Amino acid sequence: MECRSYCKAPAVVVFVLAFSLVMLETTVSATSRMTEIASDGDLLRRNLLANGLGVTPPMGWNSWNHFACNINEKMIRETADALVSTGLSKLGYEYVNIDDCWAEIARDDKGNLVPKNSTFPSGMKALADYVHAKGLKIGIYSDAGYFTCSKTMPGSLGHEEQDAKTFAAWGIDYLKYDNCNNGNIKPTIRYPVMTRALMKAGRPIFLSLCEWGDLHPALWGDKLGNSWRTTNDINDSWESMISRADLNEIYADYARPGGWNDPDMLEVGNGGMTKDEYIVHFSLWAISKAPLLLGCDLRNLTKETKAIVTNTEVIAVNQDPLGVQAKKVRSEGDLEVWAGPLSGYRVAVVLLNRGPWRNAISAQWDDIGIPPNSNVEARDLWEHTTLKTTFVANLTATVDSHACKLYILKPIS
C-alpha cells in the first residue's frame, strides 16, 4: 500500500493533535538512532537480516486489495478457516496478512501499539493463536514513518525496537513495512533500524520492505529484508498488472533464495480482469519468483479463481528451489518470451501476447539457454499435458489476445 488520495485529504483535528504529539515525542530519539545507523560504514556491505526465512517466495493472503480498511478479527479468522477448507494451505498458502488500519490512532501510555478495540477487541495475540492453531502463520502491517499510509494508526519510526518486541510477543510471523509519512528521511536510513530491531526481538519474522521501488530497493534490499517492493501499488486491471510485471523484471538478477523482488500482491479473483488475463497475472508472478499473496475474498472463492490459484504445476515453478527469476528474453512488439531456469536442467517459458489479436509466438532455444540442437520435451502447465511431439531449435504456439502459454521445457537428447 502507498499514499493514496485520502492521504492528502485535510486531516481531522484528532489526527493533527496526535501527529503533533508523536512528532514531539519521537523526532529526537528517531534522529539520534538514524545518525547512529547512518554512521555505520558497513551498513550496506553486510547482511543485517539473518532469519533463515524466504528460502522460496512467500505464499498466503493479504487483506488490502479486496478489503482495504474494512477489516476485523472475525473476517481474519474466517479467511484463515477458508485457507484450510479450500485446500489452499496444503498447497503452500500459509500467511494470513493483516494490512493497514488495524490499530488505534494513539499508542497507550507506555508507547505500545494498541489493536483497534472496535474491530480487533480480542487483541492480536488471541488472533495469532487462532491462526497458528490452524497450522498457518500470521502477518501484520506497519510503516517506516510517523503514521501509516491511511493515517489512521501510528507508524513505527522512532519506535522500532518497541514495536518489534510487541510483534514478537504477539506471535507475528510476517511484517509488511510501508513507506508513508516518513519525514523525508531516506529509506536506506529508516529501514535498517527495523531490520536490527526484528533481529533483536527473538522471533523469526519475514520482513517485506514496501518501499514502492522509489530508491531501487532491489539494489540494497537483500541486506535488510526478505522481499522488497519494486513497484507502486497494483490495481485490478490489465494495464496495472502488466506494467508491474515489466518494472519488476528489470531487477531479475537481484532475486535469490531469502530475498525476492515484489511486484505487489495478486489481484486474481477480484473481478477486474478476464480469466485469460488472470492466468497471465498468475503465470508472470510465478515465473518471476514473486510472492504469491492472494488478495481476493477467500470466503467466496469461485471455481474459476480456485482453478487458477491452485494450479500446482504453476506453483511449483514459483517455489522451485533453484530460485532464479525469469527474464524477458525476446520482445517483438506485443509478442514476448519470458524464460528462466529451473532445477533439474529444465526451463520455464511464458509465451505472452499483449496485443489485441491472436498470434503465433516462438521460443528459440538460443534465447532461453537450451543448446541449439537439443531435442526437447514440452509440458503445458495450464493444459496439464505433455505435448506428444518433441521440439528442436524452437517451440511455436498460437496465443490469444491478452493471454499466454506456460511451458516447462526439458532437453531429452
Tab-separated table of C-alpha atoms in Angstrom:
chain	number	residue	atom	x	y	z
A	1	MET	CA	0.000	0.000	0.000
A	2	GLU	CA	1.192	3.537	-0.716
A	3	CYS	CA	-0.001	7.080	-0.016
A	4	ARG	CA	-3.349	7.135	-1.784
A	5	SER	CA	-5.580	10.111	-2.431
A	6	TYR	CA	-7.037	10.166	1.078
A	7	CYS	CA	-3.529	10.648	2.485
A	8	LYS	CA	-3.632	14.152	1.009
A	9	ALA	CA	-7.109	14.975	2.377
A	10	PRO	CA	-7.436	17.607	5.180
A	11	ALA	CA	-6.732	15.827	8.465
A	12	VAL	CA	-9.250	15.812	11.276
A	13	VAL	CA	-8.417	17.659	14.466
A	14	VAL	CA	-7.625	14.484	16.405
A	15	PHE	CA	-5.116	13.482	13.761
A	16	VAL	CA	-3.405	16.893	13.912
A	17	LEU	CA	-3.121	16.688	17.704
A	18	ALA	CA	-1.927	13.094	17.636
A	19	PHE	CA	0.556	13.814	14.871
A	20	SER	CA	1.990	16.777	16.791
A	21	LEU	CA	2.413	14.694	19.943
A	22	VAL	CA	4.076	11.862	18.047
A	23	MET	CA	6.427	14.278	16.303
A	24	LEU	CA	7.424	15.881	19.622
A	25	GLU	CA	7.986	12.538	21.340
A	26	THR	CA	9.799	10.697	18.580
A	27	THR	CA	11.766	13.132	16.443
A	28	VAL	CA	14.718	13.489	18.827
A	29	SER	CA	15.079	9.772	19.536
A	30	ALA	CA	14.493	8.809	15.905
A	31	THR	CA	17.075	11.317	14.680
A	32	SER	CA	19.737	10.055	17.068
A	33	ARG	CA	19.056	6.468	16.009
A	34	MET	CA	19.216	7.374	12.342
A	35	THR	CA	22.512	9.201	12.857
A	36	GLU	CA	23.950	6.152	14.596
A	37	ILE	CA	22.845	3.846	11.775
A	38	ALA	CA	23.979	6.224	9.038
A	39	SER	CA	27.460	6.394	10.555
A	40	ASP	CA	27.858	2.654	10.234
A	41	GLY	CA	30.103	2.359	7.192
A	42	ASP	CA	29.399	-1.342	6.860
A	43	LEU	CA	25.615	-0.910	6.698
A	44	LEU	CA	25.068	-1.847	3.068
A	45	ARG	CA	28.015	-4.198	2.790
A	46	ARG	CA	26.756	-6.821	5.199
A	47	ASN	CA	23.501	-8.590	5.727
A	48	LEU	CA	21.683	-7.304	8.803
A	49	LEU	CA	18.915	-9.841	8.301
A	50	ALA	CA	19.752	-13.446	9.125
A	51	ASN	CA	16.394	-15.031	9.903
A	52	GLY	CA	16.548	-18.033	7.573
A	53	LEU	CA	13.150	-17.161	6.076
A	54	GLY	CA	12.009	-16.796	2.468
A	55	VAL	CA	14.034	-19.651	1.013
A	56	THR	CA	11.223	-19.744	-1.541
A	57	PRO	CA	8.818	-16.834	-2.217
A	58	PRO	CA	6.148	-16.470	0.479
A	59	MET	CA	2.615	-17.663	-0.231
A	60	GLY	CA	-0.567	-16.627	1.510
A	61	TRP	CA	-3.154	-13.853	1.603
A	62	ASN	CA	-3.248	-10.121	2.337
A	63	SER	CA	-6.292	-8.052	3.275
A	64	TRP	CA	-5.638	-4.809	1.378
A	65	ASN	CA	-6.558	-5.412	-2.270
A	66	HIS	CA	-10.117	-6.529	-1.556
A	67	PHE	CA	-10.959	-5.076	1.856
A	68	ALA	CA	-8.688	-2.005	2.292
A	69	CYS	CA	-9.509	-0.613	5.772
A	70	ASN	CA	-12.707	-2.655	6.158
A	71	ILE	CA	-11.126	-5.386	8.263
A	72	ASN	CA	-11.922	-7.005	11.581
A	73	GLU	CA	-10.914	-10.064	13.578
A	74	LYS	CA	-13.970	-12.092	12.520
A	75	MET	CA	-13.091	-11.694	8.843
A	76	ILE	CA	-9.445	-12.594	9.504
A	77	ARG	CA	-10.499	-15.761	11.352
A	78	GLU	CA	-12.888	-16.689	8.542
A	79	THR	CA	-10.101	-16.182	5.995
A	80	ALA	CA	-7.828	-18.497	7.966
A	81	ASP	CA	-10.656	-21.031	8.016
A	82	ALA	CA	-11.067	-20.647	4.239
A	83	LEU	CA	-7.367	-21.207	3.551
A	84	VAL	CA	-7.743	-24.578	5.225
A	85	SER	CA	-11.191	-25.587	3.941
A	86	THR	CA	-10.365	-24.780	0.305
A	87	GLY	CA	-7.152	-26.789	0.448
A	88	LEU	CA	-5.045	-23.710	-0.269
A	89	SER	CA	-2.994	-24.163	2.895
A	90	LYS	CA	-1.854	-27.608	1.761
A	91	LEU	CA	-0.509	-26.039	-1.454
A	92	GLY	CA	1.717	-23.631	0.487
A	93	TYR	CA	-0.546	-20.620	1.094
A	94	GLU	CA	0.359	-20.198	4.747
A	95	TYR	CA	0.434	-16.486	5.612
A	96	VAL	CA	-2.683	-14.600	6.754
A	97	ASN	CA	-1.517	-10.996	6.497
A	98	ILE	CA	-3.371	-8.057	8.052
A	99	ASP	CA	-2.680	-4.783	6.230
A	100	ASP	CA	-3.241	-1.154	7.298
A	101	CYS	CA	-5.931	0.157	9.699
A	102	TRP	CA	-5.730	-2.453	12.479
A	103	ALA	CA	-4.588	-0.173	15.330
A	104	GLU	CA	-5.887	2.781	17.295
A	105	ILE	CA	-4.705	6.253	16.263
A	106	ALA	CA	-2.780	6.685	19.527
A	107	ARG	CA	-0.350	4.437	21.385
A	108	ASP	CA	-1.003	3.559	25.024
A	109	ASP	CA	0.643	5.366	27.957
A	110	LYS	CA	3.705	3.109	27.631
A	111	GLY	CA	4.084	3.850	23.926
A	112	ASN	CA	2.764	0.490	22.714
A	113	LEU	CA	0.649	-0.036	19.609
A	114	VAL	CA	-2.954	-0.845	20.514
A	115	PRO	CA	-5.229	-3.030	18.341
A	116	LYS	CA	-8.404	-1.146	17.409
A	117	ASN	CA	-10.994	-2.062	20.019
A	118	SER	CA	-13.956	-1.728	17.650
A	119	THR	CA	-12.552	-4.206	15.118
A	120	PHE	CA	-9.961	-6.310	16.986
A	121	PRO	CA	-11.383	-6.436	20.543
A	122	SER	CA	-9.741	-9.777	21.364
A	123	GLY	CA	-6.286	-8.401	20.563
A	124	MET	CA	-3.581	-9.632	18.229
A	125	LYS	CA	-2.163	-12.328	20.495
A	126	ALA	CA	-5.505	-14.158	20.557
A	127	LEU	CA	-5.874	-13.766	16.784
A	128	ALA	CA	-2.348	-15.063	16.207
A	129	ASP	CA	-3.068	-18.053	18.433
A	130	TYR	CA	-6.186	-18.821	16.376
A	131	VAL	CA	-4.274	-18.622	13.078
A	132	HIS	CA	-1.406	-20.722	14.418
A	133	ALA	CA	-3.852	-23.367	15.663
A	134	LYS	CA	-4.915	-23.771	12.019
A	135	GLY	CA	-1.326	-24.583	11.058
A	136	LEU	CA	-0.951	-21.163	9.432
A	137	LYS	CA	1.191	-18.069	10.006
A	138	ILE	CA	0.080	-14.512	10.665
A	139	GLY	CA	1.364	-11.244	9.253
A	140	ILE	CA	0.869	-7.639	10.288
A	141	TYR	CA	1.496	-4.188	8.850
A	142	SER	CA	3.403	-1.122	9.954
A	143	ASP	CA	5.172	1.810	8.346
A	144	ALA	CA	8.683	3.247	8.408
A	145	GLY	CA	7.128	6.630	9.110
A	146	TYR	CA	5.325	8.552	11.825
A	147	PHE	CA	1.921	7.349	10.599
A	148	THR	CA	0.826	4.629	8.176
A	149	CYS	CA	-0.464	5.408	4.712
A	150	SER	CA	-4.099	5.519	5.840
A	151	LYS	CA	-3.170	7.976	8.626
A	152	THR	CA	-5.494	6.004	10.908
A	153	MET	CA	-2.720	4.475	13.043
A	154	PRO	CA	0.853	5.243	14.127
A	155	GLY	CA	3.879	4.129	12.159
A	156	SER	CA	6.967	2.620	13.745
A	157	LEU	CA	9.520	5.369	13.047
A	158	GLY	CA	11.213	6.047	16.374
A	159	HIS	CA	9.523	3.019	17.976
A	160	GLU	CA	11.201	0.220	16.039
A	161	GLU	CA	12.566	-1.836	18.936
A	162	GLN	CA	9.397	-1.457	20.981
A	163	ASP	CA	7.174	-2.487	18.051
A	164	ALA	CA	9.411	-5.383	17.041
A	165	LYS	CA	9.219	-6.738	20.616
A	166	THR	CA	5.446	-6.280	20.559
A	167	PHE	CA	5.084	-8.149	17.283
A	168	ALA	CA	7.283	-10.966	18.554
A	169	ALA	CA	5.304	-11.206	21.796
A	170	TRP	CA	2.045	-11.437	19.842
A	171	GLY	CA	3.458	-14.272	17.707
A	172	ILE	CA	3.680	-12.372	14.422
A	173	ASP	CA	5.429	-14.210	11.561
A	174	TYR	CA	5.488	-11.575	8.790
A	175	LEU	CA	5.811	-7.791	8.736
A	176	LYS	CA	4.837	-5.662	5.744
A	177	TYR	CA	6.691	-2.405	6.331
A	178	ASP	CA	5.417	0.577	4.331
A	179	ASN	CA	6.921	3.943	3.399
A	180	CYS	CA	4.449	6.792	4.075
A	181	ASN	CA	4.756	9.911	6.261
A	182	ASN	CA	8.478	9.332	6.592
A	183	GLY	CA	9.827	12.797	7.372
A	184	ASN	CA	11.782	12.782	4.095
A	185	ILE	CA	14.384	10.509	5.670
A	186	LYS	CA	15.913	8.168	3.108
A	187	PRO	CA	14.647	4.578	3.206
A	188	THR	CA	18.237	3.315	3.408
A	189	ILE	CA	18.415	5.097	6.778
A	190	ARG	CA	14.933	4.174	8.107
A	191	TYR	CA	14.560	0.530	7.108
A	192	PRO	CA	17.757	-0.866	8.708
A	193	VAL	CA	16.531	0.241	12.131
A	194	MET	CA	13.559	-2.115	11.932
A	195	THR	CA	15.735	-4.881	10.499
A	196	ARG	CA	18.002	-4.717	13.525
A	197	ALA	CA	15.044	-4.454	15.886
A	198	LEU	CA	13.492	-7.619	14.467
A	199	MET	CA	16.784	-9.463	14.792
A	200	LYS	CA	16.867	-8.485	18.482
A	201	ALA	CA	13.234	-9.382	19.138
A	202	GLY	CA	13.842	-13.104	19.449
A	203	ARG	CA	11.352	-14.391	16.873
A	204	PRO	CA	11.944	-15.053	13.155
A	205	ILE	CA	9.717	-12.564	11.298
A	206	PHE	CA	9.651	-12.330	7.490
A	207	LEU	CA	10.346	-8.683	6.605
A	208	SER	CA	8.640	-7.312	3.495
A	209	LEU	CA	10.008	-3.883	2.561
A	210	CYS	CA	7.168	-1.933	0.929
A	211	GLU	CA	9.286	0.940	-0.414
A	212	TRP	CA	7.463	1.081	-3.815
A	213	GLY	CA	10.685	0.953	-5.834
A	214	ASP	CA	11.378	4.652	-5.228
A	215	LEU	CA	15.069	4.282	-4.412
A	216	HIS	CA	15.598	0.991	-6.279
A	217	PRO	CA	15.383	-1.283	-3.203
A	218	ALA	CA	16.445	-4.292	-5.271
A	219	LEU	CA	19.942	-2.767	-5.136
A	220	TRP	CA	20.073	-2.755	-1.319
A	221	GLY	CA	17.063	-4.663	-0.008
A	222	ASP	CA	18.737	-8.064	0.208
A	223	LYS	CA	20.786	-6.802	3.169
A	224	LEU	CA	17.677	-5.690	5.030
A	225	GLY	CA	14.607	-7.700	4.089
A	226	ASN	CA	13.230	-10.960	2.715
A	227	SER	CA	11.397	-9.168	-0.087
A	228	TRP	CA	11.231	-5.637	-1.432
A	229	ARG	CA	8.598	-3.883	-3.492
A	230	THR	CA	9.859	-2.905	-6.926
A	231	THR	CA	6.693	-1.037	-7.965
A	232	ASN	CA	3.902	1.230	-6.818
A	233	ASP	CA	0.610	-0.380	-5.816
A	234	ILE	CA	-1.123	-2.704	-8.244
A	235	ASN	CA	-4.798	-2.352	-9.121
A	236	ASP	CA	-7.201	-4.851	-10.634
A	237	SER	CA	-6.620	-4.029	-14.316
A	238	TRP	CA	-4.588	-5.414	-17.209
A	239	GLU	CA	-2.599	-2.195	-17.629
A	240	SER	CA	-1.619	-2.032	-13.977
A	241	MET	CA	-0.756	-5.714	-13.718
A	242	ILE	CA	1.355	-5.911	-16.881
A	243	SER	CA	3.238	-2.689	-16.087
A	244	ARG	CA	4.163	-4.038	-12.634
A	245	ALA	CA	5.486	-7.202	-14.259
A	246	ASP	CA	7.607	-5.069	-16.613
A	247	LEU	CA	9.073	-2.942	-13.829
A	248	ASN	CA	9.787	-5.959	-11.662
A	249	GLU	CA	11.566	-7.802	-14.492
A	250	ILE	CA	14.234	-5.103	-14.674
A	251	TYR	CA	15.628	-6.319	-11.342
A	252	ALA	CA	15.567	-10.058	-12.068
A	253	ASP	CA	19.269	-10.529	-11.338
A	254	TYR	CA	18.820	-9.374	-7.730
A	255	ALA	CA	16.301	-12.033	-6.662
A	256	ARG	CA	17.565	-15.070	-4.781
A	257	PRO	CA	16.518	-17.524	-2.052
A	258	GLY	CA	15.940	-15.446	1.065
A	259	GLY	CA	15.299	-12.203	-0.840
A	260	TRP	CA	12.715	-11.627	-3.575
A	261	ASN	CA	11.568	-8.864	-5.893
A	262	ASP	CA	7.952	-7.990	-5.093
A	263	PRO	CA	5.682	-6.506	-7.821
A	264	ASP	CA	2.809	-6.359	-5.273
A	265	MET	CA	0.027	-8.728	-4.375
A	266	LEU	CA	-2.202	-10.853	-6.589
A	267	GLU	CA	-5.494	-9.455	-7.902
A	268	VAL	CA	-6.768	-12.822	-9.177
A	269	GLY	CA	-10.434	-13.188	-8.269
A	270	ASN	CA	-11.294	-9.530	-7.701
A	271	GLY	CA	-13.211	-9.233	-10.979
A	272	GLY	CA	-11.419	-6.515	-12.915
A	273	MET	CA	-9.723	-8.781	-15.468
A	274	THR	CA	-10.707	-11.665	-17.718
A	275	LYS	CA	-9.867	-15.281	-16.975
A	276	ASP	CA	-7.042	-15.215	-19.540
A	277	GLU	CA	-5.654	-12.006	-18.049
A	278	TYR	CA	-5.676	-13.510	-14.568
A	279	ILE	CA	-3.858	-16.566	-15.938
A	280	VAL	CA	-1.219	-14.209	-17.363
A	281	HIS	CA	-1.044	-12.470	-13.973
A	282	PHE	CA	-0.523	-15.718	-12.068
A	283	SER	CA	1.915	-17.080	-14.674
A	284	LEU	CA	4.127	-13.980	-14.672
A	285	TRP	CA	4.199	-13.795	-10.856
A	286	ALA	CA	5.063	-17.490	-10.703
A	287	ILE	CA	7.874	-17.377	-13.259
A	288	SER	CA	9.174	-14.126	-11.728
A	289	LYS	CA	9.516	-15.794	-8.304
A	290	ALA	CA	7.259	-13.114	-6.852
A	291	PRO	CA	5.450	-13.566	-3.542
A	292	LEU	CA	2.111	-15.296	-4.193
A	293	LEU	CA	-0.118	-13.356	-1.827
A	294	LEU	CA	-3.776	-13.687	-2.742
A	295	GLY	CA	-5.833	-10.513	-2.493
A	296	CYS	CA	-9.426	-11.647	-3.037
A	297	ASP	CA	-12.175	-12.732	-0.647
A	298	LEU	CA	-11.274	-16.354	0.028
A	299	ARG	CA	-14.601	-16.931	1.764
A	300	ASN	CA	-16.345	-16.599	-1.605
A	301	LEU	CA	-13.869	-18.240	-3.961
A	302	THR	CA	-15.273	-19.012	-7.418
A	303	LYS	CA	-14.421	-22.236	-9.250
A	304	GLU	CA	-12.589	-20.225	-11.917
A	305	THR	CA	-10.428	-18.372	-9.405
A	306	LYS	CA	-9.731	-21.516	-7.423
A	307	ALA	CA	-8.651	-23.345	-10.585
A	308	ILE	CA	-6.097	-20.617	-11.310
A	309	VAL	CA	-4.577	-20.198	-7.857
A	310	THR	CA	-4.477	-23.938	-7.078
A	311	ASN	CA	-2.556	-24.932	-10.216
A	312	THR	CA	0.121	-26.988	-8.505
A	313	GLU	CA	2.360	-27.118	-11.574
A	314	VAL	CA	2.488	-23.324	-11.794
A	315	ILE	CA	3.016	-23.014	-8.044
A	316	ALA	CA	5.942	-25.441	-8.357
A	317	VAL	CA	7.610	-23.068	-10.839
A	318	ASN	CA	7.330	-20.249	-8.304
A	319	GLN	CA	8.626	-22.444	-5.468
A	320	ASP	CA	11.420	-24.111	-7.437
A	321	PRO	CA	14.463	-24.444	-5.166
A	322	LEU	CA	16.864	-23.001	-7.740
A	323	GLY	CA	15.258	-19.612	-7.043
A	324	VAL	CA	16.154	-17.859	-10.312
A	325	GLN	CA	13.777	-15.154	-11.548
A	326	ALA	CA	12.776	-15.331	-15.208
A	327	LYS	CA	13.637	-12.599	-17.697
A	328	LYS	CA	12.036	-11.209	-20.815
A	329	VAL	CA	14.380	-12.818	-23.365
A	330	ARG	CA	12.645	-11.663	-26.558
A	331	SER	CA	10.173	-8.897	-27.336
A	332	GLU	CA	8.723	-8.282	-30.790
A	333	GLY	CA	6.046	-5.645	-30.487
A	334	ASP	CA	3.231	-7.126	-28.427
A	335	LEU	CA	4.677	-10.629	-28.525
A	336	GLU	CA	7.077	-11.655	-25.783
A	337	VAL	CA	9.022	-14.639	-24.491
A	338	TRP	CA	9.849	-14.836	-20.790
A	339	ALA	CA	12.155	-17.611	-19.578
A	340	GLY	CA	14.068	-18.747	-16.530
A	341	PRO	CA	15.976	-21.861	-15.469
A	342	LEU	CA	14.532	-24.406	-13.050
A	343	SER	CA	16.166	-27.192	-11.103
A	344	GLY	CA	16.742	-30.446	-12.949
A	345	TYR	CA	18.103	-28.746	-16.098
A	346	ARG	CA	14.625	-27.520	-17.033
A	347	VAL	CA	13.458	-24.129	-18.311
A	348	ALA	CA	10.147	-22.384	-17.603
A	349	VAL	CA	8.867	-20.370	-20.565
A	350	VAL	CA	5.944	-17.977	-20.930
A	351	LEU	CA	4.750	-17.026	-24.430
A	352	LEU	CA	2.869	-13.771	-23.849
A	353	ASN	CA	0.556	-11.953	-26.270
A	354	ARG	CA	-0.023	-8.402	-25.018
A	355	GLY	CA	-1.723	-7.332	-28.239
A	356	PRO	CA	-5.342	-7.195	-29.473
A	357	TRP	CA	-5.100	-10.082	-31.952
A	358	ARG	CA	-4.401	-13.816	-31.785
A	359	ASN	CA	-0.853	-14.517	-32.897
A	360	ALA	CA	1.911	-17.123	-33.130
A	361	ILE	CA	4.882	-16.795	-30.766
A	362	SER	CA	8.141	-18.747	-30.901
A	363	ALA	CA	10.613	-19.551	-28.163
A	364	GLN	CA	14.054	-20.039	-29.701
A	365	TRP	CA	16.496	-22.317	-27.901
A	366	ASP	CA	19.336	-19.815	-28.192
A	367	ASP	CA	17.174	-17.179	-26.466
A	368	ILE	CA	16.254	-19.340	-23.491
A	369	GLY	CA	19.540	-21.089	-22.791
A	370	ILE	CA	18.957	-24.530	-24.304
A	371	PRO	CA	21.716	-25.937	-26.580
A	372	PRO	CA	20.607	-25.334	-30.196
A	373	ASN	CA	20.339	-28.953	-31.388
A	374	SER	CA	18.625	-30.290	-28.278
A	375	ASN	CA	15.559	-32.457	-28.585
A	376	VAL	CA	13.130	-31.015	-26.046
A	377	GLU	CA	10.026	-32.258	-24.273
A	378	ALA	CA	7.366	-29.621	-23.508
A	379	ARG	CA	4.878	-29.685	-20.660
A	380	ASP	CA	1.891	-27.278	-20.921
A	381	LEU	CA	1.187	-26.228	-17.337
A	382	TRP	CA	-2.295	-24.825	-17.925
A	383	GLU	CA	-3.476	-27.772	-20.022
A	384	HIS	CA	-1.673	-30.233	-17.717
A	385	THR	CA	-0.409	-32.192	-20.705
A	386	THR	CA	2.969	-33.183	-22.069
A	387	LEU	CA	2.939	-32.447	-25.796
A	388	LYS	CA	3.123	-35.588	-27.934
A	389	THR	CA	5.782	-34.230	-30.261
A	390	THR	CA	9.241	-33.117	-29.176
A	391	PHE	CA	10.894	-29.964	-30.422
A	392	VAL	CA	14.268	-28.980	-31.879
A	393	ALA	CA	15.580	-25.399	-32.078
A	394	ASN	CA	12.302	-23.765	-31.085
A	395	LEU	CA	8.728	-24.146	-29.872
A	396	THR	CA	5.918	-22.181	-31.534
A	397	ALA	CA	2.349	-21.768	-30.300
A	398	THR	CA	-0.630	-19.603	-31.212
A	399	VAL	CA	-1.677	-17.405	-28.305
A	400	ASP	CA	-4.918	-15.450	-27.871
A	401	SER	CA	-5.042	-11.714	-27.127
A	402	HIS	CA	-4.104	-10.835	-23.525
A	403	ALA	CA	-3.244	-14.473	-22.907
A	404	CYS	CA	-0.227	-16.696	-22.503
A	405	LYS	CA	1.148	-20.213	-22.684
A	406	LEU	CA	3.322	-21.525	-19.870
A	407	TYR	CA	5.622	-24.476	-20.537
A	408	ILE	CA	8.350	-26.373	-18.811
A	409	LEU	CA	10.938	-27.422	-21.399
A	410	LYS	CA	13.217	-30.345	-20.677
A	411	PRO	CA	16.025	-31.436	-23.025
A	412	ILE	CA	15.882	-35.201	-23.509
A	413	SER	CA	18.688	-35.601	-26.053
